[in-house]
Short mmCIF file of C-alpha atoms in Angstrom, two decimals:
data_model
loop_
_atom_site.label_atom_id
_atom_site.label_comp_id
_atom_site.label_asym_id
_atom_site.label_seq_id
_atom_site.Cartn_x
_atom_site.Cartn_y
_atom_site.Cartn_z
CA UNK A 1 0.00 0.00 0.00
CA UNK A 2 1.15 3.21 -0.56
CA UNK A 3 1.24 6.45 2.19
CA UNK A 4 2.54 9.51 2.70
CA UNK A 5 4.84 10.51 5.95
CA UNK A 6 3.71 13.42 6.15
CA UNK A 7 0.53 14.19 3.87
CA UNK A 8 -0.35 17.65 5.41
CA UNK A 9 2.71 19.14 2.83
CA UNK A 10 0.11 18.25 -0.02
CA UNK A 11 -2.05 21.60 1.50
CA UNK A 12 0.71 23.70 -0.42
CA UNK A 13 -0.13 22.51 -3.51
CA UNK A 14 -2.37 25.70 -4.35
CA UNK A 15 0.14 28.09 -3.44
CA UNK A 16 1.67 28.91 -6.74
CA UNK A 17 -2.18 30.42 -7.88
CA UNK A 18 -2.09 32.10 -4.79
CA UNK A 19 0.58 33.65 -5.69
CA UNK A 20 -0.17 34.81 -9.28
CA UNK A 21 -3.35 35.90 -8.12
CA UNK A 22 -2.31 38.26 -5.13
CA UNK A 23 1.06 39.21 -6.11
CA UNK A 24 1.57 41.68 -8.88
CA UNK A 25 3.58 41.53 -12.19
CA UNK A 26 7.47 42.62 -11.78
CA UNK A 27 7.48 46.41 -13.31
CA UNK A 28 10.82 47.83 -13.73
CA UNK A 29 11.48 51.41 -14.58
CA UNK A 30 15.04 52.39 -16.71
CA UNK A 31 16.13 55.48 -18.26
CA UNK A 32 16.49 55.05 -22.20
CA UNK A 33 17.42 56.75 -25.38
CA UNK A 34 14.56 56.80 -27.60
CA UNK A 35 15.49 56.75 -31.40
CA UNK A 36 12.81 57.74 -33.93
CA UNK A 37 14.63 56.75 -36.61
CA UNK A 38 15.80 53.19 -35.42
CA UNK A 39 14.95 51.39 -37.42
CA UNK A 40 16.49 53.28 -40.30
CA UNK A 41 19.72 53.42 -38.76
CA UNK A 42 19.41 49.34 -37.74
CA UNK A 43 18.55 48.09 -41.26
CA UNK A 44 20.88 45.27 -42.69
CA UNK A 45 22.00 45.01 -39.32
CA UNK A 46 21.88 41.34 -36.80
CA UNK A 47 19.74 43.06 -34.48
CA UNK A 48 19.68 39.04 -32.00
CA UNK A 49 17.01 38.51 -29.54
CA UNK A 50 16.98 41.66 -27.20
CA UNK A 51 15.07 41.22 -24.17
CA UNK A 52 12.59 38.50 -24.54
CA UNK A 53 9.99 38.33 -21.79
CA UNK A 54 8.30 34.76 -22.41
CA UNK A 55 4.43 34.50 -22.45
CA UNK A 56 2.36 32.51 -19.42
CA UNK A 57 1.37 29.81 -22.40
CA UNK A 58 -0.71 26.68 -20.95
CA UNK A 59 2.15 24.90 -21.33
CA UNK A 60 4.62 26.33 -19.60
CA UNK A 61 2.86 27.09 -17.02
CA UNK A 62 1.74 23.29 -16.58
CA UNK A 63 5.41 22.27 -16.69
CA UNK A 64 5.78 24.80 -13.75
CA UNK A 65 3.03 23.48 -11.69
CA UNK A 66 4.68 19.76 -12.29
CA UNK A 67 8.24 20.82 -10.98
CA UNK A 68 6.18 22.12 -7.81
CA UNK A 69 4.10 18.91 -7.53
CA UNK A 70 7.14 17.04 -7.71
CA UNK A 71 8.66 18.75 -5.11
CA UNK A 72 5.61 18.61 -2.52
CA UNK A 73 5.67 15.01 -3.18
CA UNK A 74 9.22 14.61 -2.30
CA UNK A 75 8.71 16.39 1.19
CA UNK A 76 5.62 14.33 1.76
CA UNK A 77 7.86 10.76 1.71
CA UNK A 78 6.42 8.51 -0.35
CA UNK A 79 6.51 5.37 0.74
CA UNK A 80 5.73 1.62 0.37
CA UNK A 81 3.94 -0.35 3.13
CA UNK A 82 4.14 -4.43 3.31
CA UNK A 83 1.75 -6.44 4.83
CA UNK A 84 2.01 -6.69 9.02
CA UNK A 85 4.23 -8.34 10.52
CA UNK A 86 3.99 -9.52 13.82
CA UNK A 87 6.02 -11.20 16.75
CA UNK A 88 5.03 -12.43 19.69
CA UNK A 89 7.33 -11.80 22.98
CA UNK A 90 8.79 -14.64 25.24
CA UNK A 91 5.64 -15.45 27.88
CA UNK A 92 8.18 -17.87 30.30
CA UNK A 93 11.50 -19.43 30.03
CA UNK A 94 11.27 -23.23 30.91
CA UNK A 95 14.86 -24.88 31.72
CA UNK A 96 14.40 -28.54 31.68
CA UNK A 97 16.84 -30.18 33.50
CA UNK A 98 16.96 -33.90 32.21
CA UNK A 99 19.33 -36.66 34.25
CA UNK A 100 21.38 -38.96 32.07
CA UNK A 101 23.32 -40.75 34.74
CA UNK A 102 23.74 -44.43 34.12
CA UNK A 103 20.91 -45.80 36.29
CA UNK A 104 18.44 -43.91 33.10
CA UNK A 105 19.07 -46.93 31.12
CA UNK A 106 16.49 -49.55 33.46
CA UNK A 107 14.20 -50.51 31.09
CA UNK A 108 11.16 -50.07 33.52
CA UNK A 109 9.40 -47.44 31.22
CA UNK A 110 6.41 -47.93 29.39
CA UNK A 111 6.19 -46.06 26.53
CA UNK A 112 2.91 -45.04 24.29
CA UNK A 113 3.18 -47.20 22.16
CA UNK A 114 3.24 -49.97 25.52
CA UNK A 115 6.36 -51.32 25.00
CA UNK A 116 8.45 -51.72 28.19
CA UNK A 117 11.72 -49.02 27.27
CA UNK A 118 15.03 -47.40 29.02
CA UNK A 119 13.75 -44.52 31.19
CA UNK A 120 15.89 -41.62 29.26
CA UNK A 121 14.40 -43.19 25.87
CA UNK A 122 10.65 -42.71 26.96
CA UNK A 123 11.85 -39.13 28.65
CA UNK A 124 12.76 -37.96 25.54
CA UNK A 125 9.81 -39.05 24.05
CA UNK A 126 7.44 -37.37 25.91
CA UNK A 127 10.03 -33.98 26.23
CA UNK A 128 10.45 -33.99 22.34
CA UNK A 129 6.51 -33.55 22.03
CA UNK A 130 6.78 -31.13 24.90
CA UNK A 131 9.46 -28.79 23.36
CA UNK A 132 7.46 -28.69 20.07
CA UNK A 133 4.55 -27.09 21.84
CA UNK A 134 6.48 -24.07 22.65
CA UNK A 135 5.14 -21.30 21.00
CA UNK A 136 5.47 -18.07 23.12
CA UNK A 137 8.02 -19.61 25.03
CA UNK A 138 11.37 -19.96 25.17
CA UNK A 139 13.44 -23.47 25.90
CA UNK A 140 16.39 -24.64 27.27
CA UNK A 141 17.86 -28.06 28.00
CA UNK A 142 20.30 -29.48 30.93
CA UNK A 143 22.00 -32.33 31.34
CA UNK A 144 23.67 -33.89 34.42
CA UNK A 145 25.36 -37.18 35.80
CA UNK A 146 28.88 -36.68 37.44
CA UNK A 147 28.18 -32.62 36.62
CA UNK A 148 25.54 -30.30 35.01
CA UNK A 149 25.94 -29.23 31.48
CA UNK A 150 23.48 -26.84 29.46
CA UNK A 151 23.34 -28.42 26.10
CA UNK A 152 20.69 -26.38 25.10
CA UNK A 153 20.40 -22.17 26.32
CA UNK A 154 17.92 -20.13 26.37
CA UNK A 155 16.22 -20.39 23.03
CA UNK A 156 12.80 -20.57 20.56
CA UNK A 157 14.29 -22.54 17.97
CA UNK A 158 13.03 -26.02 19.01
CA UNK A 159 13.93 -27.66 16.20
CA UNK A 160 17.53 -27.47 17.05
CA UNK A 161 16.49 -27.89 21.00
CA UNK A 162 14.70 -31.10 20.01
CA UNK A 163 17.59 -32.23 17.74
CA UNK A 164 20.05 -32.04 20.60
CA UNK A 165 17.34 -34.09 22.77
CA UNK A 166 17.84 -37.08 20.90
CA UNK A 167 21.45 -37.46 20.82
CA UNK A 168 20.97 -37.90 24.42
CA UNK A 169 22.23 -41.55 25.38
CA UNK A 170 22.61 -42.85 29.55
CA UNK A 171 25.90 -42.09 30.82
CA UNK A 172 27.16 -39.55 28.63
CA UNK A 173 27.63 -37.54 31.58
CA UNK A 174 28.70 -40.23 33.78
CA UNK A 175 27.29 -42.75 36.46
CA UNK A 176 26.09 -40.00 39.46
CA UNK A 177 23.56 -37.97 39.87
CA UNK A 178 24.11 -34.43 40.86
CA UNK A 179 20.94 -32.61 41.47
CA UNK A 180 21.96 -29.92 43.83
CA UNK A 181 24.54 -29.06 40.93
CA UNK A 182 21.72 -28.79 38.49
CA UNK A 183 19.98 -26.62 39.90
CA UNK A 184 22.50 -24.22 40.27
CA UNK A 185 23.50 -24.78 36.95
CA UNK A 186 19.87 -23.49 36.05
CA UNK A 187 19.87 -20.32 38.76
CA UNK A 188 22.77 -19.52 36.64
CA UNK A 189 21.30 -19.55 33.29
CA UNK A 190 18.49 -17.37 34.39
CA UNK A 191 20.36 -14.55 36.16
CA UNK A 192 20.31 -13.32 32.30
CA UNK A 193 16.31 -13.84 31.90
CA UNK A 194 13.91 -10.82 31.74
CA UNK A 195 10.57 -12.38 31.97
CA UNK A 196 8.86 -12.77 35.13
CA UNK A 197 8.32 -16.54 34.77
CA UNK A 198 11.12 -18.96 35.13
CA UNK A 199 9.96 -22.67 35.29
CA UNK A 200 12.39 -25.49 35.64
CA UNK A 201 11.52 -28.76 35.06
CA UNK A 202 14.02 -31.30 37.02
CA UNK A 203 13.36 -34.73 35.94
CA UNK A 204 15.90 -37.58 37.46
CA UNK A 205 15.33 -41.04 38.52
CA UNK A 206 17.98 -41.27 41.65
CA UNK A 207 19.00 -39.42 44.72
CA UNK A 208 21.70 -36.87 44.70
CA UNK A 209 25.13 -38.53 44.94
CA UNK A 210 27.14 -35.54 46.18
CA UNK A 211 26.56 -31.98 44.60
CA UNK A 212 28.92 -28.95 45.78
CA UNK A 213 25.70 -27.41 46.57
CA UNK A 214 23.10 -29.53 48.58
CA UNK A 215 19.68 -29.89 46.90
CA UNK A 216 17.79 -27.84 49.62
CA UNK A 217 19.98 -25.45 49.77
CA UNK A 218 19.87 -24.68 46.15
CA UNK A 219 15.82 -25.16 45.81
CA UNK A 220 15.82 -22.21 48.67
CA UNK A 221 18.32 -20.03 46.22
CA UNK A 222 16.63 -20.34 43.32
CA UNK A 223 13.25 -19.40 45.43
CA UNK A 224 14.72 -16.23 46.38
CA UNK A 225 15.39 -15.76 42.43
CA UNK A 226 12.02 -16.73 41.78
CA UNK A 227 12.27 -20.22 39.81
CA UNK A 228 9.94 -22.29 40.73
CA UNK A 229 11.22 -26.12 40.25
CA UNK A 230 8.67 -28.66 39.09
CA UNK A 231 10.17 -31.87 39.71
CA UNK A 232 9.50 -35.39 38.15
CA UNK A 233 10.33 -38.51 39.71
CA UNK A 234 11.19 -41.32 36.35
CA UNK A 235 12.39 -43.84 38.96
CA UNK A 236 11.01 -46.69 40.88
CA UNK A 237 10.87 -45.90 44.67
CA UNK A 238 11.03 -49.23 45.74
CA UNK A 239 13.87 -50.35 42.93
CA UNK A 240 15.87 -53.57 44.69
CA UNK A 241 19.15 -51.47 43.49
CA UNK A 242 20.48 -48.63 45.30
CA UNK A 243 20.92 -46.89 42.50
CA UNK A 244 17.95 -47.22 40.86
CA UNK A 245 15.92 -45.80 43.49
CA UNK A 246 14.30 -42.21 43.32
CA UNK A 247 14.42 -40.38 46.13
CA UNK A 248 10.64 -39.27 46.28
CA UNK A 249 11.26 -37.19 49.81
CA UNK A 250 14.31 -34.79 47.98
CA UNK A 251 12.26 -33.84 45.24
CA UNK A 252 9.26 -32.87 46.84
CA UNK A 253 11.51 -30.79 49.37
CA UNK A 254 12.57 -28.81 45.93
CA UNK A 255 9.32 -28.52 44.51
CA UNK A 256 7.88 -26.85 47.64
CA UNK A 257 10.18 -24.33 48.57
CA UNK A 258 9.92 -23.00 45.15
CA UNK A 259 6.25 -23.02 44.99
CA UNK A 260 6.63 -25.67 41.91
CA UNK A 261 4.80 -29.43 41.89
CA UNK A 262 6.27 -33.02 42.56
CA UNK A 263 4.72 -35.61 40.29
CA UNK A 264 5.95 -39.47 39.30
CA UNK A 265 5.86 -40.81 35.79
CA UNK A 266 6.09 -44.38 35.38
CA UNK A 267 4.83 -44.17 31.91
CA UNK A 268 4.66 -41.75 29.28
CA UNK A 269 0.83 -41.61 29.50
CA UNK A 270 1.73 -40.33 33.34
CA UNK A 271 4.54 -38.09 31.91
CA UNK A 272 2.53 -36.27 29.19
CA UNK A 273 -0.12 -35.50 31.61
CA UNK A 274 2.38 -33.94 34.05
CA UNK A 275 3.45 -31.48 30.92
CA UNK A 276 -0.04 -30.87 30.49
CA UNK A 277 -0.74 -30.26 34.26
CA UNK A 278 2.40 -27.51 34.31
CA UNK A 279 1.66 -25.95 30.98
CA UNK A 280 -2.13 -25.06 32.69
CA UNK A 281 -0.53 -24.02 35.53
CA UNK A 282 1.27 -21.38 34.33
CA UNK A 283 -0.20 -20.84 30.95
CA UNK A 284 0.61 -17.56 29.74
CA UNK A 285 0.33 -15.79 26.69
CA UNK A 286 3.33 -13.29 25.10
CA UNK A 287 2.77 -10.32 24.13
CA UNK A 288 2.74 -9.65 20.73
CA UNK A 289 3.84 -6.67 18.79
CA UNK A 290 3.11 -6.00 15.01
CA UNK A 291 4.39 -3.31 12.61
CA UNK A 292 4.85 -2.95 8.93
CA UNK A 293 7.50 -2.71 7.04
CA UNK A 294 8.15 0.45 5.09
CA UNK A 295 10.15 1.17 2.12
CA UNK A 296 10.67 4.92 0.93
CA UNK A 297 10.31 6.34 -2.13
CA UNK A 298 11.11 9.67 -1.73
CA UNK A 299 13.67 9.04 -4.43
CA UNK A 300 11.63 8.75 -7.12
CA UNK A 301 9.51 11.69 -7.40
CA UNK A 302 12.94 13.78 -6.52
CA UNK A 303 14.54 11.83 -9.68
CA UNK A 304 11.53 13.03 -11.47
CA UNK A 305 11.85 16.29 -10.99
CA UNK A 306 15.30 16.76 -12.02
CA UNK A 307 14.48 14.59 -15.27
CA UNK A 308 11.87 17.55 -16.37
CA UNK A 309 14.59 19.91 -15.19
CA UNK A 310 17.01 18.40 -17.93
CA UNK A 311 14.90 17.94 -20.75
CA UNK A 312 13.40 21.29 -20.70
CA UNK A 313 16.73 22.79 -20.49
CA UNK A 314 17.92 20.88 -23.52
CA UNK A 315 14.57 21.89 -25.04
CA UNK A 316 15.47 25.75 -25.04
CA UNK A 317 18.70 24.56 -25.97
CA UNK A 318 17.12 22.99 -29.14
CA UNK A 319 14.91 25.66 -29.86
CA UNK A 320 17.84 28.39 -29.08
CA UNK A 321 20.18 26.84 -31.96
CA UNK A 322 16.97 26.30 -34.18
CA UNK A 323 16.10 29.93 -34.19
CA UNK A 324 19.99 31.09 -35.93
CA UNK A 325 19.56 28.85 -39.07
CA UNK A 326 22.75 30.64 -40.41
CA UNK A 327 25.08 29.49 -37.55
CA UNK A 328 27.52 27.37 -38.37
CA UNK A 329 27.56 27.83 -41.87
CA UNK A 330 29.99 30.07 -44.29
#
């Protein structure tokens, strides 16, 4: 579509009758020599041009009133405007913090489909569905065994966030689980945040096995920064091996001194409901902006203009050298 900046220069357009009509013709008054018998004395003489005082012709004085429309146009900017364009602004940022330690290979997890799988394979499952339903959101993925490692920061392009989720294999970050670590690991990556909501999402299917940072003491630090930890027991509580067993009463510790939820998922019927239960929580929509794009074209009018400029200069040229048919010849 095309607009004008700044339209209200268009009320000038009149101006140059206004001026024709109130102000009067240029009179100038000269002393002279008056000859009676000029033209006598002139004949056989190249008496040129003399002062020539052009008539107001149609014409000309249409070409005039172009030049001026031209320039009006120039100082109104012209200008092209595209369809809207709009973009919505980051609602939450949701860290999910995903435990690969060794124990995440049991094959104790039911998956949709109701095949018995590892626990990390029906995690990612579920979490690749999850990450695709971000919309005014943005994601980010840790991973932790002997230590916490974001593989994924802050970001809305899921594709590559759910990409990275499925190179995800047990052990890759060794055989422990450090939760406490974790969590500080995701404090961390939100000092940086500027939304109000900050969800992490711990999921882990063992007790901690010796964090820097205690897991209580870090669920009470990232309370005072205003995360709020959902966590998400995978495990079996009553596993025969030490290491396989969740441990139900350190989660829920986490989850409610951040104000955040405890839930176990022992299939990923249980875990897809969970992601639906958190997304309701704290559903909330971005806010989106929308503008159009705008490209000027002051240019061309002003390119316009000093076309006509040209031409009719080159016309009196023309009709200059047309008028002195003997020039040039002997």
């Amino acid at each position: 579509m095309l607009e004008l900046a700044f339209p209200w220069v268009l009320v000038a357009l009149p101006l140059p009758l206004l001026v024709l009509w109130l102000a009067p013709p240029r009179r100038e008054v000269v002393e002279a020599i008056r000859f009676p018998f000029f033209e006598g004395a002139s004949a056989g003489l190249d008496k040129g041009e003399g002062a020539v005082v052009p008539a107001r012709s149609s014409p000309r004085m249409a070409f005039v009133w172009a030049l001026w429309a031209l320039v009006l146009l120039t100082l109104a900017r012209p200008q092209w405007v595209g369809e809207p364009v709009e973009r919505t602004e980051t609602a939450r940022d949701v860290m999910l913090a995903v435990d690969i330690s060794g124990s995440m290979r049991t094959r104790d997890f039911i998956g949709a489909d109701g095949i018995r799988g590892s626990r990390l394979d029906g995690v990612k499952s579920v979490l690749d569905g999850f990450i695709a339903d971000r919309r005014d959101d943005r994601v980010g993925l840790i991973v932790f065994g002997d230590a916490p490692y974001t593989l994924v920061p802050f970001t809305r392009d899921t594709a590559a966030a759910r990409t990275l989720l499925a190179t995800l294999e047990p052990g890759m970050a060794g055989q422990n689980t450090m939760l406490g670590d974790a969590i500080g690991l995701a404090i961390r990556s939100f000092e940086a945040s500027k939304v109000e909501s900050r969800i992490l999402i711990l999921l882990s299917d063992g007790s901690d096995t010796g964090s820097r940072m205690a897991p209580e003491s870090a669920a009470e630090i990232a309370s005072q920064n205003g995360v709020v930890i959902h966590t998400i027991a995978v495990g079996d509580p009553e596993a025969s091996g030490a290491d396989d067993k969740v441990d139900i009463a350190t989660l829920q510790t986490i989850a409610s001194a951040t104000g955040g939820g405890f839930n176990r998922a022992e299939d990923a019927a249980g875990l897809a409901a969970i992601y639906a239960r958190i997304d309701a929580a704290g559903a909330r929509q971005g806010a989106t902006t929308s503008w159009r794009p705008r490209t000027p074209l002051s240019a061309l009018p002003a390119a316009a203009f000093a076309a006509l400029v040209i031409l009719a200069r080159a016309a009196m040229l023309l009709t200059a050298r047309a008028r002195r048919p003997g020039e040039g010849t002997s």
